Short mmCIF file of C-alpha atoms and ligand atoms in Angstrom, two decimals:
data_model
loop_
_atom_site.label_atom_id
_atom_site.label_comp_id
_atom_site.label_asym_id
_atom_site.label_seq_id
_atom_site.Cartn_x
_atom_site.Cartn_y
_atom_site.Cartn_z
CA UNK A 181 -15.08 -22.27 -22.77
CA UNK A 182 -11.61 -21.05 -22.75
CA UNK A 183 -12.15 -19.34 -19.44
CA UNK A 184 -13.62 -22.52 -17.98
CA UNK A 185 -10.52 -24.34 -19.05
CA UNK A 186 -8.32 -21.76 -17.28
CA UNK A 187 -10.39 -22.37 -14.18
CA UNK A 188 -9.72 -26.06 -14.18
CA UNK A 189 -6.01 -25.80 -14.88
CA UNK A 190 -5.59 -23.25 -11.98
CA UNK A 191 -2.23 -22.13 -13.33
CA UNK A 192 -1.37 -18.48 -12.71
CA UNK A 193 0.68 -18.59 -16.00
CA UNK A 194 -2.62 -19.37 -17.91
CA UNK A 195 -4.84 -16.88 -16.01
CA UNK A 196 -2.97 -13.84 -17.30
CA UNK A 197 -3.98 -14.77 -20.85
CA UNK A 198 -7.64 -14.40 -20.03
CA UNK A 199 -7.46 -10.82 -18.87
CA UNK A 200 -9.04 -8.67 -21.58
CA UNK A 201 -6.45 -7.87 -24.33
CA UNK A 202 -7.49 -4.34 -24.60
CA UNK A 203 -5.72 -1.44 -23.05
CA UNK A 204 -8.19 0.57 -20.92
CA UNK A 205 -8.48 4.31 -21.63
CA UNK A 206 -5.48 6.22 -20.43
CA UNK A 207 -5.82 7.38 -16.79
CA UNK A 208 -7.16 10.81 -16.38
CA UNK A 209 -4.50 12.38 -14.34
CA UNK A 210 -5.88 15.81 -13.59
CA UNK A 211 -6.66 16.56 -10.03
CA UNK A 212 -7.86 19.42 -8.05
CA UNK A 213 -5.35 20.13 -5.29
CA UNK A 214 -6.83 22.71 -2.95
CA UNK A 215 -4.83 25.92 -2.60
CA UNK A 216 -2.73 24.50 0.26
CA UNK A 217 -0.85 27.53 1.22
CA UNK A 218 -4.19 29.09 2.27
CA UNK A 219 -4.37 26.32 4.89
CA UNK A 220 -0.76 25.54 5.42
CA UNK A 221 0.01 28.34 7.88
CA UNK A 222 -3.12 27.47 9.96
CA UNK A 223 -1.62 24.04 10.47
CA UNK A 224 1.74 25.68 11.33
CA UNK A 225 -0.01 27.99 13.81
CA UNK A 226 -1.78 24.99 15.33
CA UNK A 227 1.50 23.10 15.81
CA UNK A 228 3.27 26.10 17.22
CA UNK A 229 0.67 26.73 19.82
CA UNK A 230 0.65 22.96 20.72
CA UNK A 231 4.42 23.05 21.18
CA UNK A 232 4.20 26.29 23.26
CA UNK A 233 1.62 24.66 25.50
CA UNK A 234 3.25 21.15 25.98
CA UNK A 235 6.73 21.24 24.65
CA UNK A 236 8.44 19.69 21.66
CA UNK A 237 6.42 17.01 19.88
CA UNK A 238 7.66 13.72 18.49
CA UNK A 239 8.22 13.37 14.71
CA UNK A 240 5.41 10.76 14.77
CA UNK A 241 2.93 13.32 16.24
CA UNK A 242 4.10 15.98 13.82
CA UNK A 243 3.62 13.66 10.86
CA UNK A 244 0.22 12.48 12.05
CA UNK A 245 -1.01 16.06 12.50
CA UNK A 246 0.42 17.21 9.15
CA UNK A 247 -1.04 14.31 7.25
CA UNK A 248 -4.29 13.24 8.90
CA UNK A 249 -5.46 16.10 11.19
CA UNK A 250 -9.25 15.94 10.64
CA UNK A 251 -9.53 19.60 9.62
CA UNK A 252 -6.25 20.68 8.04
CA UNK A 253 -4.37 17.44 7.36
CA UNK A 254 -2.76 16.95 3.97
CA UNK A 255 -4.61 13.72 3.12
CA UNK A 256 -7.86 14.92 4.53
CA UNK A 257 -8.09 17.97 2.24
CA UNK A 258 -6.23 17.18 -0.85
CA UNK A 259 -6.34 15.13 -4.00
CA UNK A 260 -2.61 14.80 -4.31
CA UNK A 261 -2.24 12.01 -6.82
CA UNK A 262 -1.52 12.45 -10.45
CA UNK A 263 0.44 14.60 -12.89
CA UNK A 264 -0.91 17.84 -11.45
CA UNK A 265 -0.70 16.69 -7.87
CA UNK A 266 2.29 16.01 -5.69
CA UNK A 267 3.21 12.49 -6.60
CA UNK A 268 2.21 9.66 -8.93
CA UNK A 269 1.91 5.98 -7.97
CA UNK A 270 2.17 2.70 -9.88
CA UNK A 271 -1.65 2.07 -10.15
CA UNK A 272 -1.96 5.61 -11.66
CA UNK A 273 0.81 4.93 -14.11
CA UNK A 274 -0.68 1.83 -15.78
CA UNK A 275 -3.70 -0.42 -15.65
CA UNK A 276 -1.27 -3.37 -15.93
CA UNK A 277 -0.22 -2.95 -12.35
CA UNK A 278 -3.73 -3.44 -10.96
CA UNK A 279 -4.40 -6.27 -13.42
CA UNK A 280 -1.40 -8.15 -12.19
CA UNK A 281 -2.39 -7.64 -8.58
CA UNK A 282 -5.81 -8.98 -9.47
CA UNK A 283 -4.21 -12.13 -10.69
CA UNK A 284 -2.36 -12.36 -7.46
CA UNK A 285 -5.66 -12.00 -5.54
CA UNK A 286 -7.24 -14.76 -7.55
CA UNK A 287 -4.15 -17.01 -7.20
CA UNK A 288 -4.18 -16.62 -3.41
CA UNK A 289 -7.99 -17.20 -3.29
CA UNK A 290 -7.33 -20.43 -5.22
CA UNK A 291 -4.45 -21.34 -2.99
CA UNK A 292 -6.76 -20.99 0.03
CA UNK A 293 -9.18 -23.56 -1.41
CA UNK A 294 -11.59 -21.16 -3.21
CA UNK A 295 -13.69 -19.95 -0.27
CA UNK A 296 -17.26 -18.89 -1.18
CA UNK A 297 -16.84 -15.36 0.20
CA UNK A 298 -13.93 -13.14 -0.87
CA UNK A 299 -13.49 -9.87 0.95
CA UNK A 300 -11.09 -7.65 -0.94
CA UNK A 301 -9.75 -5.04 1.49
CA UNK A 302 -7.58 -2.15 0.36
CA UNK A 303 -5.84 0.11 2.86
CA UNK A 304 -5.30 3.75 1.60
CA UNK A 305 -6.96 3.42 -1.90
CA UNK A 306 -5.97 6.87 -3.10
CA UNK A 307 -8.05 7.59 -6.22
CA UNK A 308 -9.47 4.04 -6.24
CA UNK A 309 -7.63 3.08 -9.52
CA UNK A 310 -6.07 -0.04 -8.05
CA UNK A 311 -9.41 -1.37 -6.69
CA UNK A 312 -11.15 -0.54 -9.93
CA UNK A 313 -8.55 -2.40 -12.01
CA UNK A 314 -8.69 -5.40 -9.68
CA UNK A 315 -12.47 -5.48 -9.79
CA UNK A 316 -12.46 -5.19 -13.57
CA UNK A 317 -10.29 -8.31 -13.89
CA UNK A 318 -12.30 -10.21 -11.25
CA UNK A 319 -15.34 -9.40 -13.34
CA UNK A 320 -13.62 -10.79 -16.51
CA UNK A 321 -12.66 -13.93 -14.62
CA UNK A 322 -16.00 -14.63 -13.17
CA UNK A 323 -16.08 -18.21 -14.33
CA UNK A 324 -12.75 -18.81 -12.57
CA UNK A 325 -14.28 -17.33 -9.38
CA UNK A 326 -17.02 -19.91 -9.80
CA UNK A 327 -19.82 -17.98 -8.06
CA UNK A 328 -17.73 -16.79 -5.09
CA UNK A 329 -19.26 -13.63 -3.73
CA UNK A 330 -16.90 -10.67 -3.91
CA UNK A 331 -17.12 -7.57 -1.75
CA UNK A 332 -14.74 -4.55 -1.60
CA UNK A 333 -13.75 -2.87 1.73
CA UNK A 334 -11.84 0.33 1.64
CA UNK A 335 -9.91 1.79 4.67
CA UNK A 336 -9.58 5.46 3.95
CA UNK A 337 -8.97 8.35 6.33
CA UNK A 338 -9.59 11.08 3.84
CA UNK A 339 -13.24 12.20 3.11
CA UNK A 340 -11.95 14.01 0.01
CA UNK A 341 -10.31 10.89 -1.43
CA UNK A 342 -13.21 8.63 -0.40
CA UNK A 343 -15.52 10.73 -2.51
CA UNK A 344 -13.24 10.37 -5.51
CA UNK A 345 -13.04 6.63 -4.91
CA UNK A 346 -16.89 6.49 -4.73
CA UNK A 347 -17.17 8.31 -8.05
CA UNK A 348 -14.67 6.10 -9.78
CA UNK A 349 -15.95 2.82 -8.37
CA UNK A 350 -19.67 3.34 -7.93
CA UNK A 351 -20.58 6.41 -9.97
CA UNK A 352 -23.66 7.78 -8.22
CA UNK A 353 -24.55 4.50 -6.52
CA UNK A 354 -23.07 5.27 -3.11
CA UNK A 355 -24.22 7.20 -0.09
CA UNK A 356 -22.85 8.41 3.23
CA UNK A 357 -23.93 6.78 6.51
CA UNK A 358 -26.65 8.61 8.47
CA UNK A 359 -24.71 8.63 11.68
CA UNK A 360 -21.06 9.72 12.13
CA UNK A 361 -20.75 6.80 14.63
CA UNK A 362 -21.37 4.19 11.96
CA UNK A 363 -18.09 2.33 11.30
CA UNK A 364 -19.16 2.06 7.66
CA UNK A 365 -19.08 5.76 6.75
CA UNK A 366 -20.03 5.27 3.11
CA UNK A 367 -21.53 2.36 1.20
CA UNK A 368 -22.31 1.72 -2.44
CA UNK A 369 -22.35 -0.70 -5.31
CA UNK A 370 -20.37 -0.97 -8.50
CA UNK A 371 -22.04 -1.20 -11.86
CA UNK A 372 -21.35 -4.88 -11.82
CA UNK A 373 -23.10 -5.26 -8.40
CA UNK A 374 -20.08 -5.54 -6.08
CA UNK A 375 -20.86 -4.10 -2.63
CA UNK A 376 -18.31 -1.31 -1.69
CA UNK A 377 -17.87 -0.19 1.94
CA UNK A 378 -15.67 2.52 3.41
CA UNK A 379 -14.12 2.51 6.97
CA UNK A 380 -11.83 4.87 8.91
CA UNK A 381 -9.71 2.04 10.29
CA UNK A 382 -8.94 -1.62 9.78
CA UNK A 383 -10.59 -2.76 13.03
CA UNK A 384 -13.97 -1.78 11.58
CA UNK A 385 -13.63 -4.14 8.61
CA UNK A 386 -15.83 -7.20 9.11
CA UNK A 387 -14.02 -10.47 9.93
CA UNK A 388 -13.94 -13.28 7.33
CA UNK A 389 -11.64 -14.57 4.63
CA UNK A 390 -9.89 -11.52 3.14
CA UNK A 391 -7.22 -10.61 0.76
CA UNK A 392 -5.59 -7.26 1.80
CA UNK A 393 -3.83 -4.83 -0.44
CA UNK A 394 -1.88 -1.86 0.78
CA UNK A 395 0.00 0.15 -1.88
CA UNK A 396 1.93 3.21 -0.82
CA UNK A 397 0.03 3.16 2.51
CA UNK A 398 2.63 2.11 5.06
CA UNK A 399 5.02 4.88 3.91
CA UNK A 400 2.36 7.47 4.83
CA UNK A 401 2.10 6.30 8.45
CA UNK A 402 3.88 8.27 11.16
CA UNK A 403 7.43 7.40 12.11
CA UNK A 404 9.51 7.99 15.26
CA UNK A 405 13.04 9.12 14.67
CA UNK A 406 15.98 8.15 16.98
CA UNK A 407 19.56 9.28 17.17
CA UNK A 408 22.41 7.42 18.77
CA UNK A 409 24.28 9.84 21.16
CA UNK A 410 27.10 9.42 23.63
CA UNK A 411 24.46 9.00 26.38
CA UNK A 412 22.48 6.40 24.46
CA UNK A 413 19.51 6.51 22.07
CA UNK A 414 17.55 9.76 22.06
CA UNK A 415 14.35 10.63 20.21
CA UNK A 416 14.33 13.37 17.58
CA UNK A 417 11.65 15.91 18.31
CA UNK A 418 10.11 18.92 16.63
CA UNK A 419 10.38 22.28 18.39
CA UNK A 420 9.97 26.01 17.53
CA UNK A 421 13.09 27.56 16.07
CA UNK A 422 14.21 30.13 18.55
CA UNK A 423 15.96 32.20 15.84
CA UNK A 424 12.79 32.07 13.73
CA UNK A 425 9.75 31.73 16.03
CA UNK A 426 7.43 31.27 13.08
CA UNK A 427 9.28 28.13 12.06
CA UNK A 428 10.06 24.66 13.29
CA UNK A 429 13.28 22.74 13.76
CA UNK A 430 14.46 19.30 14.80
CA UNK A 431 15.91 18.91 18.29
CA UNK A 432 17.28 15.84 20.12
CA UNK A 433 15.43 15.08 23.35
CA UNK A 434 17.81 15.58 26.28
CA UNK A 435 16.69 12.49 28.11
CA UNK A 436 15.09 9.15 27.02
CA UNK A 437 11.45 9.06 26.02
CA UNK A 438 9.07 6.06 26.31
CA UNK A 439 9.50 5.60 22.54
CA UNK A 440 13.32 5.70 22.63
CA UNK A 441 13.42 3.13 25.40
CA UNK A 442 10.94 0.75 23.76
CA UNK A 443 11.22 1.05 20.04
CA UNK A 444 14.91 0.79 19.34
CA UNK A 445 16.39 -2.76 19.12
CA UNK A 446 19.06 -3.58 21.71
CA UNK A 447 21.42 -4.78 18.95
CA UNK A 448 20.76 -1.92 16.60
CA UNK A 449 23.94 -1.00 14.68
CA UNK A 450 22.81 2.05 12.84
CA UNK A 451 23.35 5.62 14.31
CA UNK A 452 19.98 6.88 13.24
CA UNK A 453 16.75 4.88 12.98
CA UNK A 454 13.18 5.41 11.96
CA UNK A 455 10.44 3.23 13.44
CA UNK A 456 6.89 3.25 12.29
CA UNK A 457 5.07 1.92 15.41
CA UNK A 458 1.69 2.48 13.80
CA UNK A 459 2.76 0.33 10.78
CA UNK A 460 3.76 -2.26 13.33
CA UNK A 461 0.26 -2.31 14.97
CA UNK A 462 -1.40 -2.50 11.57
CA UNK A 463 0.74 -5.37 10.28
CA UNK A 464 0.03 -7.28 13.52
CA UNK A 465 -3.74 -6.74 12.98
CA UNK A 466 -3.32 -7.98 9.43
CA UNK A 467 -1.32 -11.02 10.51
CA UNK A 468 -3.91 -11.90 13.17
CA UNK A 469 -6.72 -11.70 10.69
CA UNK A 470 -4.93 -13.79 8.14
CA UNK A 471 -4.02 -16.37 10.80
CA UNK A 472 -7.50 -16.53 12.29
CA UNK A 473 -9.75 -16.04 9.29
CA UNK A 474 -7.61 -17.13 6.34
CA UNK A 475 -6.46 -15.01 3.45
CA UNK A 476 -3.33 -13.06 2.59
CA UNK A 477 -1.95 -9.57 2.55
CA UNK A 478 0.16 -7.93 -0.15
CA UNK A 479 2.08 -4.75 0.70
CA UNK A 480 3.78 -2.71 -1.97
CA UNK A 481 5.90 0.22 -1.12
CA UNK A 482 9.27 1.78 -1.23
CA UNK A 483 11.48 0.55 1.52
CA UNK A 484 14.45 -1.31 2.84
CA UNK A 485 15.29 -4.29 4.94
CA UNK A 486 16.61 -2.56 8.05
CA UNK A 487 19.58 -0.87 6.35
CA UNK A 488 18.66 2.79 5.78
CA UNK A 489 18.72 5.59 8.30
CA UNK A 490 17.29 9.05 7.47
CA UNK A 491 14.51 8.67 4.77
CA UNK A 492 11.93 11.14 6.07
CA UNK A 493 11.09 13.50 3.25
CA UNK A 494 8.36 15.64 1.76
CA UNK A 495 6.88 15.92 -1.79
CA UNK A 496 5.07 18.86 -3.30
CA UNK A 497 4.39 19.26 -6.95
CA UNK A 498 6.64 16.26 -7.79
CA UNK A 499 9.60 18.03 -6.10
CA UNK A 500 11.33 17.23 -2.80
CA UNK A 501 9.99 19.46 -0.08
CA UNK A 502 11.43 20.45 3.36
CA UNK A 503 9.52 18.31 5.86
CA UNK A 504 9.17 21.10 8.43
CA UNK A 505 8.12 23.81 5.97
CA UNK A 506 4.34 24.62 5.56
CA UNK A 507 3.10 21.42 7.27
CA UNK A 508 -0.14 20.22 5.83
CA UNK A 509 0.76 21.47 2.37
CA UNK A 510 2.98 18.63 1.20
CA UNK A 511 3.12 14.82 1.37
CA UNK A 512 5.38 13.49 4.11
CA UNK A 513 6.75 10.00 3.78
CA UNK A 514 9.41 7.60 4.97
CA UNK A 515 10.72 4.36 3.54
CA UNK A 516 9.07 1.31 4.96
CA UNK A 517 11.40 -0.82 7.11
CA UNK A 518 10.33 -4.37 6.07
CA UNK A 519 12.67 -5.94 8.59
CA UNK A 520 10.68 -4.22 11.37
CA UNK A 521 7.36 -5.36 9.93
CA UNK A 522 8.66 -8.95 9.67
CA UNK A 523 9.94 -8.79 13.27
CA UNK A 524 6.66 -7.64 14.77
CA UNK A 525 4.47 -10.03 12.76
CA UNK A 526 5.77 -12.97 14.79
CA UNK A 527 5.32 -16.56 13.68
CA UNK A 528 1.53 -16.89 13.15
CA UNK A 529 1.76 -16.27 9.48
CA UNK A 530 4.37 -16.69 6.76
CA UNK A 531 6.22 -13.50 5.55
CA UNK A 532 7.32 -13.41 1.98
CA UNK A 533 9.79 -10.85 0.53
CA UNK A 534 10.53 -8.14 0.25
CA UNK A 535 11.14 -8.57 -3.49
CA UNK A 536 11.71 -5.72 -5.82
CA UNK A 537 8.78 -4.51 -7.89
CA UNK A 538 10.64 -5.44 -10.94
CA UNK A 539 11.04 -9.03 -9.85
CA UNK A 540 7.45 -9.26 -8.57
CA UNK A 541 5.93 -7.83 -11.73
CA UNK A 542 8.06 -10.02 -13.97
CA UNK A 543 7.15 -13.08 -11.89
CA UNK A 544 3.51 -12.09 -12.35
CA UNK A 545 3.86 -12.04 -16.09
CA UNK A 546 4.16 -8.34 -16.98
CA UNK A 547 6.10 -9.10 -20.12
CA UNK A 548 3.43 -11.44 -21.45
CA UNK A 549 0.76 -8.90 -20.57
CA UNK A 550 2.65 -6.18 -22.39
CA UNK A 551 2.95 -8.34 -25.49
CA UNK A 552 -0.84 -8.98 -25.57
CA UNK A 553 -1.63 -5.27 -25.07
CA UNK A 554 0.77 -4.16 -27.74
CA UNK A 555 -0.24 -6.72 -30.27
CA UNK A 556 -3.82 -5.52 -29.84
CA UNK A 557 -3.05 -1.84 -30.06
CA UNK A 558 -2.28 -0.03 -33.29
CA UNK A 559 -2.54 3.55 -32.04
CA UNK A 560 1.01 4.95 -31.84
CA UNK A 561 0.45 7.15 -28.88
CA UNK A 562 -1.14 4.46 -26.82
CA UNK A 563 1.63 2.10 -27.74
CA UNK A 564 4.24 4.67 -26.60
CA UNK A 565 2.31 5.25 -23.40
CA UNK A 566 2.33 1.46 -22.73
CA UNK A 567 6.01 1.18 -23.28
CA UNK A 568 6.93 4.17 -21.14
CA UNK A 569 4.68 3.07 -18.27
CA UNK A 570 6.24 -0.43 -18.46
CA UNK A 571 9.61 1.15 -18.27
CA UNK A 572 8.64 3.36 -15.33
CA UNK A 573 7.24 0.42 -13.38
CA UNK A 574 10.06 -2.00 -13.99
CA UNK A 575 13.29 -0.10 -14.79
CA UNK A 576 15.82 -0.70 -12.03
CA UNK A 577 16.63 3.04 -11.87
CA UNK A 578 12.96 4.07 -11.80
CA UNK A 579 10.35 2.19 -9.69
CA UNK A 580 11.69 -1.30 -10.50
CA UNK A 581 14.17 -1.54 -7.69
CA UNK A 582 13.04 1.19 -5.31
CA UNK A 583 9.65 -0.39 -4.72
CA UNK A 584 9.17 -3.78 -3.02
CA UNK A 585 6.55 -6.37 -2.38
CA UNK A 586 6.05 -8.00 0.92
CA UNK A 587 3.40 -10.70 1.63
CA UNK A 588 1.69 -12.30 4.62
CA UNK A 589 0.27 -15.71 4.03
CA UNK A 590 -1.65 -18.24 6.01
CA UNK A 591 0.65 -21.07 7.16
CA UNK A 592 -1.59 -23.63 5.55
CA UNK A 593 -0.36 -22.29 2.16
CA UNK A 594 2.96 -24.07 2.96
CA UNK A 595 1.56 -27.32 4.45
CA UNK A 596 3.15 -30.37 3.01
CA UNK A 597 0.81 -32.09 0.56
CA UNK A 598 -0.77 -35.24 1.99
CA UNK A 599 0.76 -38.38 0.56
CA UNK A 600 -1.76 -40.49 -1.20
CA UNK A 601 -1.65 -44.20 -0.25
CA UNK A 602 0.65 -46.05 -2.50
CA UNK A 603 2.14 -42.88 -3.89
CA UNK A 604 5.75 -42.30 -3.10
CA UNK A 605 6.72 -38.68 -2.65
CA UNK A 606 10.34 -37.84 -3.58
CA UNK A 607 12.30 -37.20 -0.43
CA UNK A 608 13.37 -33.78 -1.56
CA UNK A 609 9.95 -32.70 -2.86
CA UNK A 610 9.52 -29.03 -2.12
CA UNK A 611 7.01 -28.38 0.69
CA UNK A 612 6.25 -24.88 -0.47
CA UNK A 613 3.61 -24.16 -2.99
CA UNK A 614 4.57 -21.53 -5.44
CA UNK A 615 3.31 -18.05 -4.48
CA UNK A 616 2.56 -15.77 -7.41
CA UNK A 617 4.95 -12.87 -7.64
CA UNK A 618 7.44 -14.21 -5.12
CA UNK A 619 8.25 -17.29 -7.14
CA UNK A 620 9.55 -17.38 -10.69
CA UNK A 621 6.89 -18.92 -12.98
CA UNK A 622 7.14 -19.54 -16.66
CA UNK A 623 4.71 -17.79 -18.95
CA UNK A 624 4.22 -19.39 -22.36
N1 SAH B 207 -2.76 3.35 -2.68
C1 SAH B 207 -2.93 4.55 -3.49
C2 SAH B 207 -2.79 5.84 -2.66
C3 SAH B 207 -1.48 6.01 -1.98
S1 SAH B 207 -1.45 7.51 -1.05
C4 SAH B 207 -2.00 4.44 -4.67
O1 SAH B 207 -1.01 3.70 -4.65
O2 SAH B 207 -2.20 5.27 -5.65
C5 SAH B 207 -1.94 7.05 0.64
C6 SAH B 207 -3.29 6.75 0.84
O3 SAH B 207 -3.50 6.26 2.18
C7 SAH B 207 -4.28 7.82 0.69
O4 SAH B 207 -5.48 7.25 0.17
C8 SAH B 207 -4.49 8.32 2.06
O5 SAH B 207 -5.62 9.10 2.29
C9 SAH B 207 -4.53 7.02 2.79
N2 SAH B 207 -4.14 7.14 4.29
C10 SAH B 207 -3.11 7.78 4.73
N3 SAH B 207 -2.97 7.56 6.11
C11 SAH B 207 -4.03 6.81 6.45
C12 SAH B 207 -4.55 6.29 7.65
N4 SAH B 207 -3.87 6.49 8.80
N5 SAH B 207 -5.58 5.47 7.61
C13 SAH B 207 -6.23 5.23 6.40
N6 SAH B 207 -5.89 5.74 5.29
C14 SAH B 207 -4.78 6.49 5.25
#
């Protein structure tokens, strides 16, 4: 009954109260990173022979090879997430993160007029924790969803991680496709009966109303690097170090490259810029889908709004790692330039944000959710875990201000409400509907 009431009132501020008050079991953080150094040198050898054959390669090509080479790529071989891996992400830190994103999904589904089919699409799902938390909440709020059919679509380049995702989301209820050419390379069903499908790229995900989530996905996509010189913009390349032929170094291309002539803005003021052209292509695909099929996209990542310069870095064992050392053995990443994403999206959809993770989670009701979890939990260790994960997610010096949320919404979300006959709308009435997370809402 209470759930039904929540469905009728439609308020985000009430939905959060209907998510189960229990804290889920703490995340199991152990992971089984493969002995990277065994494979690292083979990636280095591969890159050195490539450079010997064709000359210096772009940073973008270097990053793509190091991360997603089908045989020796870092993401392809490793399970890098968690305390024993190379880095930890918000969904791995606390269930609250995924629960609040689930409320965002439902809120945007409602804002779109409650379509009968809801495709939840996640790009780069890691260990599957975010998707699993979102599905758990959707399961709890079934009466709000009012019979809408939910399916989960995962875009994952890594066979190793897709297996982990399958175990966590479907147990033994998934199987690989018979043919390598099948765009759906794995398919399964959750215990609750939600169909889950795996794809290598976004184009393969079926059309239809979709809510897209991409957390710490865009920062893993390859970037080009450019340096302002006296002779104009030049691309930074990766070459063999002549003093140390078994190692790599950065060089500046002597003449313009196609990338340096097309990817740097004419009015660019910085002296060094990083451009993630692949991220640009993906955000355009997302925007086109949202515009044509309806839905929304939520991107959470560390990043800036066109202000930072050199952010390319590596992580290994939770420590910074030299980006050109033992490629394939460490995570490589660069801050997401949200101003670039906004620029390439164009006008077919509305862009929201970036807003800081702290603001977004507070707007989504993280404080209320914490109170509910704490008041239902008497175990001291679990309480301490809840408090420290809240701090990690929201503290300005931790993830609170470094991570940001950026949204793409269908333009109809902002259409002026139709004036009913005989009803006088105030002249200054806001045209915009509140969008969860990006708008301050009161939780009582
Ligand atoms: N979203 C998860 C994992 C982030 S790590 C979390 O927040 O915990 C980056 C994820 O993106 C991994 O699952 C990695 O395998 C995937 N990935 C990286 N590059 C990709 C690409 N080009 N296409 C699809 N998936 C990719």
